[in-house]
Amino acid sequence: MRAEQTTARRRRAVPWALLGLWVAVMALAGPFASKLADVQQDRIVDYLPASADSTEVAKIQDQLPGGEATELVLVYHRDGGLTAADRKEAGSQVAEVAKAHELTGTPRAVPSDDGTTLMYPVASTEPGQDEEARDALVEDVRDIAHGEAGLSVDVGGSGALDTDTGKVYESLGGPLLYTTAGVVALLLILIYRSPLLWLVPLAVAGVADYLAMGVAYGLHEGFGMSVTGQSSSMMTILVLGAGTDYALLIVSRYREELRRIERPYDAMVAALRGCGPAVIASSGTVAVGLLCLLAADLNSSRGMGPLGAVGVLCALVAMLTLLPAVLVLLGRRVFWPLIPAFGSRPKERRSIFTMMGSSAGRRPLTVLAGGAVLLGALALGALNLPGAMKQEDSFTKTPESVTAMQTLAGAYPEHGSQPISVMTPADSATATLADITGMKGVDSAEKGRTAKGWTEISVIATAAPESAGETATIKELRADLDGSYVGGSSAQQLDLKETNDRDTLVIVPLVLLAVLLILVALLRSLVAPLLLLVAVIAVWGASLGIAGLVFEPLFGFEGTDPGLGLISFVFLVALGVDYGIFLMHRMREESLAGAEPGDAALTALRTTGGVIASAGIVLAATFAVLTNMPLVQLVEMGFVISVGVLLDTFLVRTYLVTSASVALGRKVWWPGKLSRPAQAAGPALEPEPERATAP
């Protein structure tokens, strides 16, 4: 009797203790979570590779008098041609800018050949590295430079582009969180068909997101981890998407156990024992895959890895502790009106996954071959992806800085409009300037600031910004100027692309190896893990292929984010294997219980197909939220990952992996013990409901 009373007290105490622990954790994390937005950095240098020339230029500029220069271009334009009054007004406004702010050098007017446009490149070291001061400078210049009566005046340049980009990232936090939460809430209501149950996983996911923000801030302060608008957005998406997926699996297994076990506490313990290993393994796979990004040279990719891993692990901890505690305290009534009664059986009905499994079971090789051909054909669309994205093409809506650059591109088709910064040792600056002036592709060059043993030379190319001609000029400067560094806005974009290519060659095999080792340890097999990896690679290729078919023709995107291939690969491999673990883990359970391989595969699909489909829809919807964001790189990322998750959920997991498992039979578990013929065993008995003894 005493033992039973002790057990009863534990049943009551453990959920309350967990709830109290989470209240204490949130009280500690709260002050730090609210500070994450304050340390978010979205300057281009925060996305640059650590070892690139342009990064070195930015570092040296910080040491020069005034620090890093904010470069702007004032663009005056009239369709019918500028008048004398227009030129006078432009000169007056630029003089007012020079009077109000400390500029480097004297602004020089550059008229277009057709007489419609006048540009004034200006630069100021007044803001330095202070983003707020930079934004204030840009806004003040825009207030001074204004047009009327048909004269348009726009302020562009790298400084204005950075300001407009920063505004977009600042606006993402609230709308991204609310939109994602709304989408997840709607889907959970449709999945659970309960007025109360959907609130529980959503609220727990929100708690996990808040905790992740606090941990991310701590990592930034303690280890200098880079935090950008893109990485923090991805962290929120992962917490809500992956966290909800884990909740769906746990709640589904808990509902199943409630029909078999009377007490909610005991049913939850059984549910966690059954699905806990799969949830832990899947989240661990995602976290390890993301942490492979630490090997990236690109600052933004390297920072996204640990930030994403923090999000996934916080979601895991919350769903394995806080979610079970809340569900147990609420009892069976949380499922109202579809309450799983003790001893009851769910209604038998032929689900879509039963039908899909039947077709895969009858003709596994035919289904497998057809799916492989389809994915291969879709992957060919990747050849149609647009080239590398220019900085001014990264907005879905046109800000003033982009309007200015578009005007310049039309009026100065063969003339540079933004400087290339060359940092050269001060003792050889004169000789370096002479070498630069005589180079092909250089329109003008002049010495700027000198300090700390370095001299800054500002170079204007003859070719338009980020064109093939300007790229050739940057490469020639780097090749011919020993001991100097070449940077600036266009050089930064070039370094982004080249470093992404390098990171892809390093990180892709690293991710595949790490995920393979985890799967081998979990599934005790070599064939099953290789099958899952081949499947997710095929999904990634097909997703990029679909993107190639719609990005430019349908969405009108002029370029592709250089990091799209690598980041989408890491996410789709990690998240795709996530669902594979759910399916294969259940298949292994059935095989250990004595089921034949084909029957085990079909039973696993029938029992987990609905949960995996629900999880896939939720995860795809959370990433699809990014397609409504005002930055093209986020739209592209959200599209590719959401399409990949849907392909993985409804084609690869359901048809192809199941078909391959049926076709391979016991070989799918080679060389584990399940690959060997099973000994004859008696018929399996259906488990009876367990009634806990009342204390």
XYZ file of C-alpha atoms in Angstrom:
695
model
C 0.000 0.000 0.000
C 2.825 2.405 0.896
C 4.549 1.762 -2.455
C 1.322 2.469 -4.292
C 0.863 5.719 -2.370
C 4.429 6.738 -3.230
C 3.773 6.022 -6.899
C 0.585 8.085 -6.812
C 2.374 11.027 -5.218
C 5.042 10.827 -7.883
C 2.416 10.892 -10.603
C 1.034 14.087 -9.153
C 4.374 15.708 -8.251
C 6.466 15.166 -11.396
C 4.297 17.212 -13.827
C 3.997 20.091 -11.341
C 7.742 20.001 -10.669
C 8.483 20.191 -14.404
C 6.049 23.065 -14.811
C 7.675 24.943 -11.917
C 11.124 24.314 -13.363
C 10.081 25.826 -16.682
C 8.662 28.890 -14.943
C 12.060 29.407 -13.280
C 13.927 28.844 -16.560
C 11.783 31.391 -18.399
C 12.283 33.916 -15.611
C 16.040 33.575 -16.060
C 15.968 33.563 -19.893
C 13.508 36.448 -20.267
C 15.928 39.379 -19.770
C 18.381 37.869 -22.255
C 15.785 36.938 -24.885
C 14.592 40.531 -25.141
C 18.140 41.685 -25.961
C 18.715 39.432 -28.982
C 17.343 42.011 -31.434
C 19.809 44.587 -30.057
C 22.868 42.517 -31.035
C 21.584 41.560 -34.484
C 23.948 42.808 -37.192
C 22.939 43.077 -40.844
C 25.797 44.965 -42.434
C 27.209 43.287 -45.504
C 30.453 42.655 -43.585
C 28.472 40.485 -41.150
C 27.680 38.142 -44.050
C 31.166 38.189 -45.589
C 33.695 35.352 -45.483
C 36.255 35.762 -42.703
C 39.282 35.333 -45.002
C 38.172 37.413 -47.993
C 39.915 40.512 -49.341
C 36.772 42.599 -48.900
C 36.562 41.601 -45.218
C 40.157 42.717 -44.673
C 39.341 46.033 -46.340
C 36.387 46.534 -43.999
C 38.583 45.750 -40.979
C 41.284 48.211 -42.056
C 38.685 50.893 -42.779
C 37.527 50.596 -39.182
C 41.056 51.608 -38.088
C 41.245 54.650 -40.373
C 40.163 58.117 -39.183
C 36.376 58.023 -38.944
C 36.240 54.250 -39.411
C 34.377 52.550 -42.243
C 33.120 54.937 -44.921
C 29.428 55.154 -45.799
C 29.265 55.475 -49.582
C 26.266 57.123 -51.239
C 25.289 58.261 -54.720
C 22.888 61.173 -55.250
C 21.069 60.655 -58.548
C 19.280 63.581 -60.255
C 17.172 62.651 -63.280
C 14.666 64.258 -65.656
C 13.216 62.244 -68.545
C 13.316 65.085 -71.037
C 16.838 66.149 -70.054
C 18.163 68.170 -67.121
C 17.783 71.929 -67.261
C 20.286 74.524 -66.081
C 18.051 75.117 -63.056
C 18.147 71.402 -62.285
C 21.958 71.370 -62.293
C 22.079 74.465 -60.126
C 19.625 72.954 -57.652
C 21.627 69.707 -57.576
C 24.858 71.585 -56.851
C 23.146 73.570 -54.106
C 21.760 70.461 -52.423
C 25.088 68.610 -52.567
C 26.796 71.652 -51.036
C 24.235 71.591 -48.253
C 25.017 67.910 -47.656
C 28.751 68.715 -47.508
C 28.062 71.506 -45.030
C 25.922 69.334 -42.770
C 28.192 66.259 -42.757
C 31.881 65.408 -42.872
C 32.552 64.042 -46.355
C 35.733 62.381 -47.605
C 36.877 64.449 -50.566
C 34.950 66.962 -52.625
C 31.805 65.672 -54.382
C 32.243 65.672 -58.170
C 29.332 65.814 -60.606
C 29.279 63.115 -63.295
C 26.763 63.879 -66.092
C 25.356 61.166 -68.332
C 25.979 61.239 -72.083
C 22.288 61.694 -72.863
C 21.945 64.674 -70.518
C 19.099 63.168 -68.495
C 21.023 62.269 -65.346
C 23.579 63.770 -62.991
C 25.195 61.719 -60.243
C 27.231 62.844 -57.249
C 29.181 60.036 -55.505
C 29.737 61.050 -51.861
C 31.237 59.252 -48.881
C 31.380 60.008 -45.179
C 33.232 58.456 -42.248
C 30.947 60.244 -39.817
C 28.904 57.131 -38.815
C 31.817 54.654 -38.679
C 30.480 51.259 -37.600
C 27.427 52.714 -35.857
C 24.420 51.431 -37.824
C 22.032 53.922 -36.243
C 24.353 56.794 -37.163
C 24.626 55.429 -40.715
C 20.853 55.230 -41.032
C 20.519 58.753 -39.648
C 23.050 60.030 -42.206
C 21.213 58.337 -45.092
C 17.836 59.693 -43.993
C 19.223 63.214 -43.535
C 20.800 63.170 -46.998
C 17.461 62.005 -48.407
C 15.708 64.889 -46.641
C 18.148 67.389 -48.154
C 18.219 65.878 -51.650
C 14.688 66.211 -53.008
C 13.173 66.934 -56.385
C 10.058 68.617 -57.712
C 8.312 69.515 -60.959
C 9.491 66.422 -62.845
C 12.995 66.276 -61.337
C 13.507 62.980 -59.508
C 16.186 62.658 -56.839
C 17.143 59.294 -55.342
C 19.907 58.372 -52.917
C 21.614 55.071 -53.661
C 25.002 53.492 -53.129
C 26.123 50.733 -50.780
C 25.360 52.787 -47.658
C 21.766 53.409 -48.733
C 21.354 49.747 -49.721
C 22.565 48.680 -46.275
C 20.091 51.044 -44.623
C 17.166 49.776 -46.700
C 18.192 46.158 -46.043
C 18.428 46.837 -42.321
C 14.918 48.306 -42.311
C 13.584 45.129 -43.899
C 15.294 42.861 -41.364
C 14.070 45.008 -38.472
C 10.515 44.594 -39.745
C 10.753 40.796 -39.970
C 10.698 39.784 -36.305
C 7.091 40.501 -35.367
C 5.342 39.668 -38.661
C 7.399 36.499 -39.128
C 6.575 35.200 -35.642
C 2.882 36.116 -35.757
C 2.351 34.802 -39.274
C 4.135 31.538 -38.542
C 2.235 31.063 -35.286
C -1.054 31.760 -37.074
C -0.331 29.246 -39.829
C 0.712 26.572 -37.317
C -2.391 27.255 -35.183
C -4.714 26.870 -38.163
C -3.110 23.599 -39.219
C -3.167 22.196 -35.686
C -6.889 22.988 -35.372
C -7.531 21.100 -38.617
C -5.334 18.168 -37.556
C -6.585 17.752 -33.977
C -10.208 18.883 -34.483
C -10.215 20.058 -30.877
C -10.872 23.563 -29.487
C -8.216 23.134 -26.769
C -5.557 20.629 -27.803
C -3.985 22.807 -30.518
C -3.135 25.490 -27.954
C -0.840 23.221 -25.965
C 1.891 22.434 -28.575
C 1.693 25.973 -29.949
C 2.171 27.532 -26.516
C 5.035 25.152 -25.724
C 6.682 26.010 -29.061
C 6.394 29.701 -28.171
C 8.117 29.039 -24.832
C 10.856 27.125 -26.661
C 11.372 30.034 -29.068
C 11.726 32.479 -26.176
C 14.258 30.184 -24.511
C 16.185 29.839 -27.778
C 16.416 33.627 -28.064
C 17.882 33.830 -24.563
C 20.417 31.087 -25.256
C 21.370 32.699 -28.584
C 22.021 36.009 -26.838
C 24.198 34.211 -24.288
C 26.235 32.551 -27.057
C 26.712 35.923 -28.732
C 27.933 37.561 -25.537
C 30.042 34.631 -24.376
C 31.555 33.384 -27.633
C 30.997 36.207 -30.132
C 28.586 34.156 -32.261
C 27.324 36.135 -35.249
C 23.594 36.970 -35.156
C 21.986 38.234 -38.364
C 18.416 38.857 -39.396
C 18.518 35.820 -41.667
C 19.851 33.425 -39.013
C 17.467 34.611 -36.286
C 14.532 34.248 -38.714
C 15.593 30.691 -39.515
C 15.888 29.906 -35.803
C 12.293 30.982 -35.195
C 11.071 28.928 -38.161
C 12.938 25.860 -36.914
C 11.648 26.155 -33.351
C 8.014 26.434 -34.427
C 8.235 23.957 -37.310
C 10.427 21.240 -35.798
C 8.902 21.697 -32.336
C 5.392 21.219 -33.692
C 6.551 18.120 -35.583
C 7.869 16.553 -32.382
C 4.641 17.479 -30.607
C 2.557 15.777 -33.306
C 4.521 12.540 -32.904
C 4.353 12.600 -29.100
C 0.640 13.487 -28.947
C -0.210 10.791 -31.505
C 1.640 8.119 -29.525
C 0.126 9.446 -26.238
C -3.390 9.182 -27.684
C -2.608 5.605 -28.733
C -1.368 4.700 -25.241
C -4.384 6.297 -23.525
C -6.592 3.655 -25.149
C -4.394 0.957 -23.636
C -3.389 2.453 -20.262
C -5.813 3.992 -17.800
C -3.750 6.696 -16.061
C -2.505 9.644 -18.179
C 0.842 9.726 -16.352
C 1.557 6.062 -17.122
C 0.299 6.478 -20.683
C 2.679 9.410 -21.209
C 5.609 7.426 -19.813
C 4.816 4.630 -22.261
C 4.447 7.105 -25.127
C 7.823 8.716 -24.414
C 9.456 5.317 -24.190
C 7.999 4.400 -27.554
C 8.633 7.536 -29.603
C 11.237 9.331 -27.461
C 14.271 7.654 -29.093
C 13.031 8.595 -32.577
C 12.377 12.197 -31.541
C 15.788 12.510 -29.867
C 17.566 10.917 -32.813
C 15.778 13.070 -35.373
C 16.448 16.319 -33.492
C 20.031 15.266 -32.927
C 20.432 14.644 -36.646
C 19.101 18.109 -37.478
C 21.310 19.758 -34.851
C 24.454 17.925 -35.980
C 23.725 18.725 -39.619
C 23.341 22.405 -38.799
C 26.483 22.451 -36.649
C 28.443 21.315 -39.708
C 27.968 24.902 -40.901
C 30.616 25.883 -38.350
C 33.107 24.710 -40.963
C 31.909 27.465 -43.320
C 34.157 30.421 -44.074
C 31.118 32.633 -44.653
C 30.209 34.495 -41.465
C 26.454 34.296 -42.034
C 26.487 30.539 -42.700
C 28.794 29.874 -39.762
C 26.493 31.828 -37.433
C 23.331 30.169 -38.763
C 24.591 26.701 -37.800
C 24.739 27.053 -34.005
C 21.715 29.357 -33.952
C 19.606 26.784 -35.799
C 20.927 23.983 -33.583
C 19.988 26.004 -30.489
C 16.454 26.370 -31.839
C 16.052 22.652 -32.543
C 17.461 21.563 -29.183
C 15.334 24.051 -27.239
C 12.289 22.721 -29.104
C 13.321 19.158 -28.245
C 13.746 19.859 -24.520
C 10.427 21.703 -24.343
C 8.518 18.981 -26.173
C 9.985 16.162 -24.061
C 9.409 17.878 -20.701
C 6.985 20.798 -20.711
C 4.546 19.356 -23.269
C 4.125 15.992 -21.450
C 3.721 17.770 -18.097
C 0.959 20.047 -19.400
C -0.841 17.192 -21.182
C -0.771 14.982 -18.092
C -2.069 17.786 -15.865
C -4.929 18.486 -18.288
C -5.821 14.792 -18.517
C -7.932 13.132 -21.178
C -10.273 16.122 -21.452
C -7.644 18.002 -23.467
C -8.670 15.806 -26.447
C -12.344 16.841 -26.271
C -14.527 16.147 -28.197
C -12.552 13.127 -29.531
C -11.512 11.769 -26.120
C -9.589 8.444 -26.327
C -11.429 6.258 -23.802
C -9.543 3.570 -21.907
C -10.024 0.187 -23.563
C -11.503 1.659 -26.746
C -10.271 1.088 -30.260
C -9.961 3.711 -32.990
C -12.379 3.429 -35.875
C -11.076 1.138 -38.574
C -10.932 2.939 -41.872
C -8.909 2.558 -45.007
C -6.584 5.544 -45.009
C -4.822 7.008 -48.006
C -1.540 5.685 -46.626
C -2.936 2.163 -46.495
C -3.834 2.473 -50.180
C -0.433 3.952 -51.031
C 1.283 1.176 -49.116
C -0.753 -1.433 -50.962
C 0.286 -0.103 -54.361
C 3.918 0.131 -53.249
C 3.729 -3.406 -51.884
C 2.303 -4.886 -55.109
C 4.759 -3.304 -57.551
C 7.699 -1.951 -55.522
C 10.225 -1.877 -58.376
C 7.809 -0.144 -60.758
C 6.950 2.508 -58.169
C 10.630 2.976 -57.324
C 11.680 3.375 -60.962
C 8.845 5.798 -61.722
C 9.668 7.959 -58.715
C 13.372 8.025 -59.585
C 12.640 9.121 -63.154
C 10.293 11.860 -61.927
C 12.803 13.249 -59.423
C 15.591 13.120 -61.998
C 13.506 14.990 -64.562
C 12.609 17.679 -62.022
C 16.258 18.078 -61.020
C 17.138 19.098 -64.587
C 15.257 22.351 -63.969
C 18.156 23.489 -61.773
C 20.031 24.231 -64.982
C 17.546 27.072 -65.521
C 18.293 28.844 -62.234
C 19.207 32.527 -62.772
C 22.774 33.644 -62.103
C 24.187 35.157 -58.924
C 21.972 37.811 -57.366
C 23.072 41.434 -57.439
C 22.610 43.437 -54.255
C 19.947 45.673 -55.792
C 17.953 42.596 -56.896
C 17.519 41.335 -53.335
C 14.243 43.197 -52.611
C 10.748 42.104 -53.586
C 9.617 45.744 -53.402
C 11.785 48.502 -54.847
C 13.261 50.841 -52.201
C 14.797 54.205 -53.051
C 18.346 52.848 -53.131
C 17.415 50.322 -55.808
C 15.536 52.947 -57.826
C 18.723 55.031 -57.809
C 20.819 52.096 -59.024
C 18.322 51.298 -61.779
C 18.430 54.889 -62.982
C 22.222 54.792 -63.017
C 22.267 51.506 -64.934
C 20.102 53.042 -67.667
C 21.921 56.394 -67.864
C 25.500 55.101 -67.421
C 25.530 51.679 -69.116
C 29.321 51.662 -69.454
C 30.354 53.618 -66.366
C 30.984 52.635 -62.769
C 28.894 54.361 -60.135
C 30.277 52.946 -56.899
C 33.918 52.917 -55.792
C 36.200 49.921 -55.483
C 38.235 50.335 -52.295
C 41.926 49.405 -52.439
C 43.898 49.251 -49.183
C 47.632 49.465 -49.817
C 50.665 49.967 -47.548
C 51.174 53.702 -47.023
C 54.859 53.658 -48.072
C 53.971 52.346 -51.537
C 50.702 54.231 -52.047
C 52.032 56.568 -54.741
C 53.420 53.715 -56.850
C 50.246 51.685 -56.351
C 48.107 54.644 -57.461
C 50.176 54.962 -60.631
C 49.796 51.239 -61.364
C 46.031 51.413 -60.863
C 45.600 54.478 -63.071
C 47.292 52.704 -65.981
C 45.157 49.566 -65.759
C 42.555 48.635 -68.336
C 39.003 48.983 -67.027
C 39.837 51.799 -64.567
C 38.114 55.141 -65.146
C 39.650 57.079 -62.248
C 41.515 56.577 -58.982
C 42.426 58.867 -56.095
C 44.120 58.515 -52.724
C 42.000 58.869 -49.622
C 42.743 58.439 -45.938
C 46.077 57.282 -44.482
C 46.589 55.842 -40.997
C 47.948 52.780 -39.202
C 50.359 52.172 -42.092
C 47.598 51.899 -44.718
C 46.321 54.200 -47.452
C 42.868 53.931 -49.003
C 42.587 54.383 -52.772
C 39.134 54.850 -54.257
C 38.801 53.373 -57.764
C 35.962 53.873 -60.246
C 35.697 51.224 -62.959
C 34.604 51.944 -66.507
C 32.066 49.087 -66.362
C 28.709 49.113 -64.584
C 28.501 47.800 -60.998
C 28.533 44.009 -60.598
C 28.877 43.525 -64.347
C 31.279 41.080 -65.954
C 33.546 43.993 -66.871
C 33.757 45.325 -63.312
C 34.334 41.787 -61.985
C 37.264 41.407 -64.401
C 38.688 44.736 -63.169
C 38.446 43.618 -59.506
C 40.194 40.328 -60.288
C 42.944 42.148 -62.206
C 43.503 44.559 -59.306
C 43.838 41.644 -56.903
C 46.200 39.767 -59.192
C 48.512 42.715 -59.949
C 48.642 44.549 -56.593
C 50.848 42.554 -54.232
C 50.355 43.323 -50.557
C 47.115 45.221 -51.169
C 43.498 44.316 -50.471
C 40.608 45.053 -52.831
C 37.131 45.565 -51.382
C 33.967 47.589 -51.771
C 30.396 46.634 -52.507
C 30.973 44.772 -55.782
C 34.033 42.978 -54.423
C 31.958 41.859 -51.451
C 29.331 40.278 -53.704
C 32.088 38.504 -55.647
C 33.590 37.158 -52.415
C 30.177 35.968 -51.237
C 29.736 33.834 -54.344
C 33.261 32.402 -54.416
C 33.243 31.541 -50.707
C 29.823 29.903 -50.954
C 31.206 27.667 -53.702
C 34.140 26.725 -51.465
C 31.945 26.131 -48.416
C 29.670 23.857 -50.440
C 32.576 21.576 -51.371
C 33.590 21.301 -47.710
C 30.254 21.130 -45.887
C 28.186 18.850 -48.163
C 30.360 15.739 -47.584
C 30.718 16.690 -43.905
C 26.930 16.785 -43.436
C 26.453 13.505 -45.298
C 29.096 11.758 -43.195
C 27.743 13.083 -39.883
C 24.149 12.155 -40.701
C 25.211 8.725 -41.979
C 27.035 7.908 -38.737
C 23.994 8.890 -36.647
C 21.668 6.779 -38.786
C 23.980 3.767 -38.653
C 24.093 3.991 -34.852
C 20.306 4.352 -34.601
C 19.143 1.809 -37.193
C 21.995 -0.731 -36.747
C 22.291 -0.985 -40.511
C 24.274 0.343 -43.451
C 21.703 -0.115 -46.204
C 18.795 1.731 -44.546
C 20.882 4.857 -43.783
C 22.257 4.949 -47.329
C 18.721 4.579 -48.673
C 17.551 7.574 -46.630
C 20.524 9.715 -47.694
C 20.047 8.955 -51.390
C 16.373 9.857 -51.004
C 17.007 13.259 -49.398
C 19.696 14.145 -51.946
C 17.192 13.386 -54.709
C 14.626 15.607 -52.984
C 17.141 18.453 -52.778
C 17.968 18.221 -56.478
C 14.304 18.094 -57.470
C 13.483 21.089 -55.254
C 16.185 23.202 -56.873
C 14.918 22.025 -60.255
C 11.380 23.219 -59.502
C 12.871 26.513 -58.318
C 14.684 26.864 -61.639
C 11.380 26.461 -63.472
C 9.577 29.214 -61.534
C 12.077 31.742 -60.113
C 12.636 33.832 -63.226
C 9.660 32.899 -65.468
C 6.998 33.092 -62.745
C 8.409 35.158 -59.860
C 10.554 37.479 -61.973
C 13.691 37.012 -59.854
C 16.784 38.347 -61.602
C 19.249 36.266 -59.590
C 19.718 33.427 -57.125
C 21.142 33.922 -53.655
C 24.691 32.432 -53.688
C 24.007 30.593 -50.419
C 20.747 28.984 -51.561
C 22.255 25.665 -52.643
C 24.284 25.065 -49.487
C 21.744 26.222 -46.896
C 18.836 24.419 -48.575
C 20.967 21.247 -48.781
C 21.756 21.312 -45.053
C 18.131 21.962 -44.098
C 16.572 19.433 -46.490
C 19.027 16.655 -45.665
C 18.655 17.176 -41.907
C 14.874 17.653 -41.956
C 14.278 14.951 -44.576
C 16.207 12.373 -42.596
C 14.066 13.518 -39.654
C 10.961 11.969 -41.247
C 12.933 8.967 -42.436
C 13.876 8.256 -38.829
C 10.202 8.335 -37.778
C 9.309 5.815 -40.488
C 12.337 3.539 -40.176
C 12.219 3.494 -36.373
C 8.625 2.221 -36.471
C 9.584 -0.259 -39.196
C 12.387 -1.546 -36.976
C 9.955 -1.875 -34.039
C 7.617 -3.992 -36.153
C 10.500 -6.139 -37.400
C 11.753 -6.739 -33.861
C 8.206 -7.815 -32.941
C 8.440 -10.573 -35.547
C 6.823 -9.009 -38.634
C 8.174 -9.887 -42.065
C 10.085 -7.018 -43.757
C 7.371 -6.214 -46.281
C 4.638 -6.287 -43.654
C 6.786 -4.205 -41.298
C 7.262 -1.520 -43.961
C 3.549 -1.344 -44.785
C 2.524 -1.341 -41.117
C 5.001 1.458 -40.385
C 3.578 3.508 -43.246
C 0.011 2.863 -42.154
C 0.644 3.804 -38.514
C 3.026 6.743 -38.984
C 1.927 8.021 -42.405
C -0.728 10.331 -41.015
C 1.587 11.792 -38.389
C 4.431 12.265 -40.870
C 2.049 13.884 -43.369
C 0.711 16.244 -40.707
C 4.241 17.090 -39.572
C 5.373 17.647 -43.147
C 2.494 19.974 -43.911
C 3.171 22.004 -40.758
C 6.912 22.235 -41.431
C 6.407 23.134 -45.093
C 3.865 25.799 -44.112
C 6.264 27.384 -41.607
C 8.991 27.701 -44.230
C 6.434 28.867 -46.795
C 5.824 31.883 -44.540
C 9.237 33.122 -45.720
C 7.866 33.478 -49.259
C 5.802 36.425 -48.014
C 8.880 38.268 -46.725
C 10.249 41.341 -48.582
C 13.729 39.902 -49.286
C 14.306 37.701 -52.320
C 16.864 35.468 -50.572
C 14.321 34.599 -47.877
C 11.604 33.981 -50.471
C 13.906 31.658 -52.416
C 14.983 29.809 -49.277
C 11.421 29.387 -48.043
C 10.213 28.158 -51.443
C 12.939 25.549 -51.968
C 12.736 24.117 -48.445
C 8.925 24.016 -48.302
C 8.705 22.324 -51.735
C 11.411 19.880 -50.670
C 9.603 18.988 -47.448
C 6.363 18.320 -49.361
C 8.162 16.164 -51.931
C 9.827 14.259 -49.142
C 6.573 13.799 -47.212
C 4.195 12.744 -49.971
C 6.462 11.091 -52.532
C 9.769 9.949 -51.121
C 8.779 8.788 -47.612
C 5.434 7.277 -48.565
C 6.187 5.710 -51.932
C 9.899 5.466 -52.641
C 11.366 4.551 -49.243
C 8.517 2.132 -48.577
C 8.863 0.567 -52.047
C 12.621 0.229 -51.646
C 12.166 -1.371 -48.216
C 9.659 -3.879 -49.596
C 11.898 -4.672 -52.571
C 15.030 -5.119 -50.439
C 13.314 -7.189 -47.759
C 15.655 -8.142 -44.935
C 18.623 -6.705 -46.856
C 17.496 -3.225 -45.810
C 18.805 -4.029 -42.297
C 22.161 -5.426 -43.465
C 24.474 -6.210 -41.698
C 22.386 -6.050 -38.484
C 20.691 -9.044 -36.927
C 17.367 -8.152 -38.552
C 18.926 -8.930 -41.941
C 19.089 -12.612 -40.989
C 16.062 -14.931 -41.314
C 13.920 -14.934 -38.182
C 13.287 -18.084 -36.230
C 9.763 -19.416 -36.177
C 7.670 -17.757 -33.511
C 4.123 -18.097 -32.273
C 1.408 -15.670 -33.328
C 1.726 -12.219 -31.797
C -0.935 -11.436 -29.208
C -2.703 -8.097 -29.227
C -1.829 -6.199 -26.019
C -4.640 -5.895 -23.516
C -5.510 -2.579 -21.864
C -3.507 -1.991 -18.699
C -5.427 -0.865 -15.640
C -3.266 0.715 -12.965
C -4.133 -0.314 -9.413
C -5.839 2.456 -7.475
C -3.772 3.711 -4.522
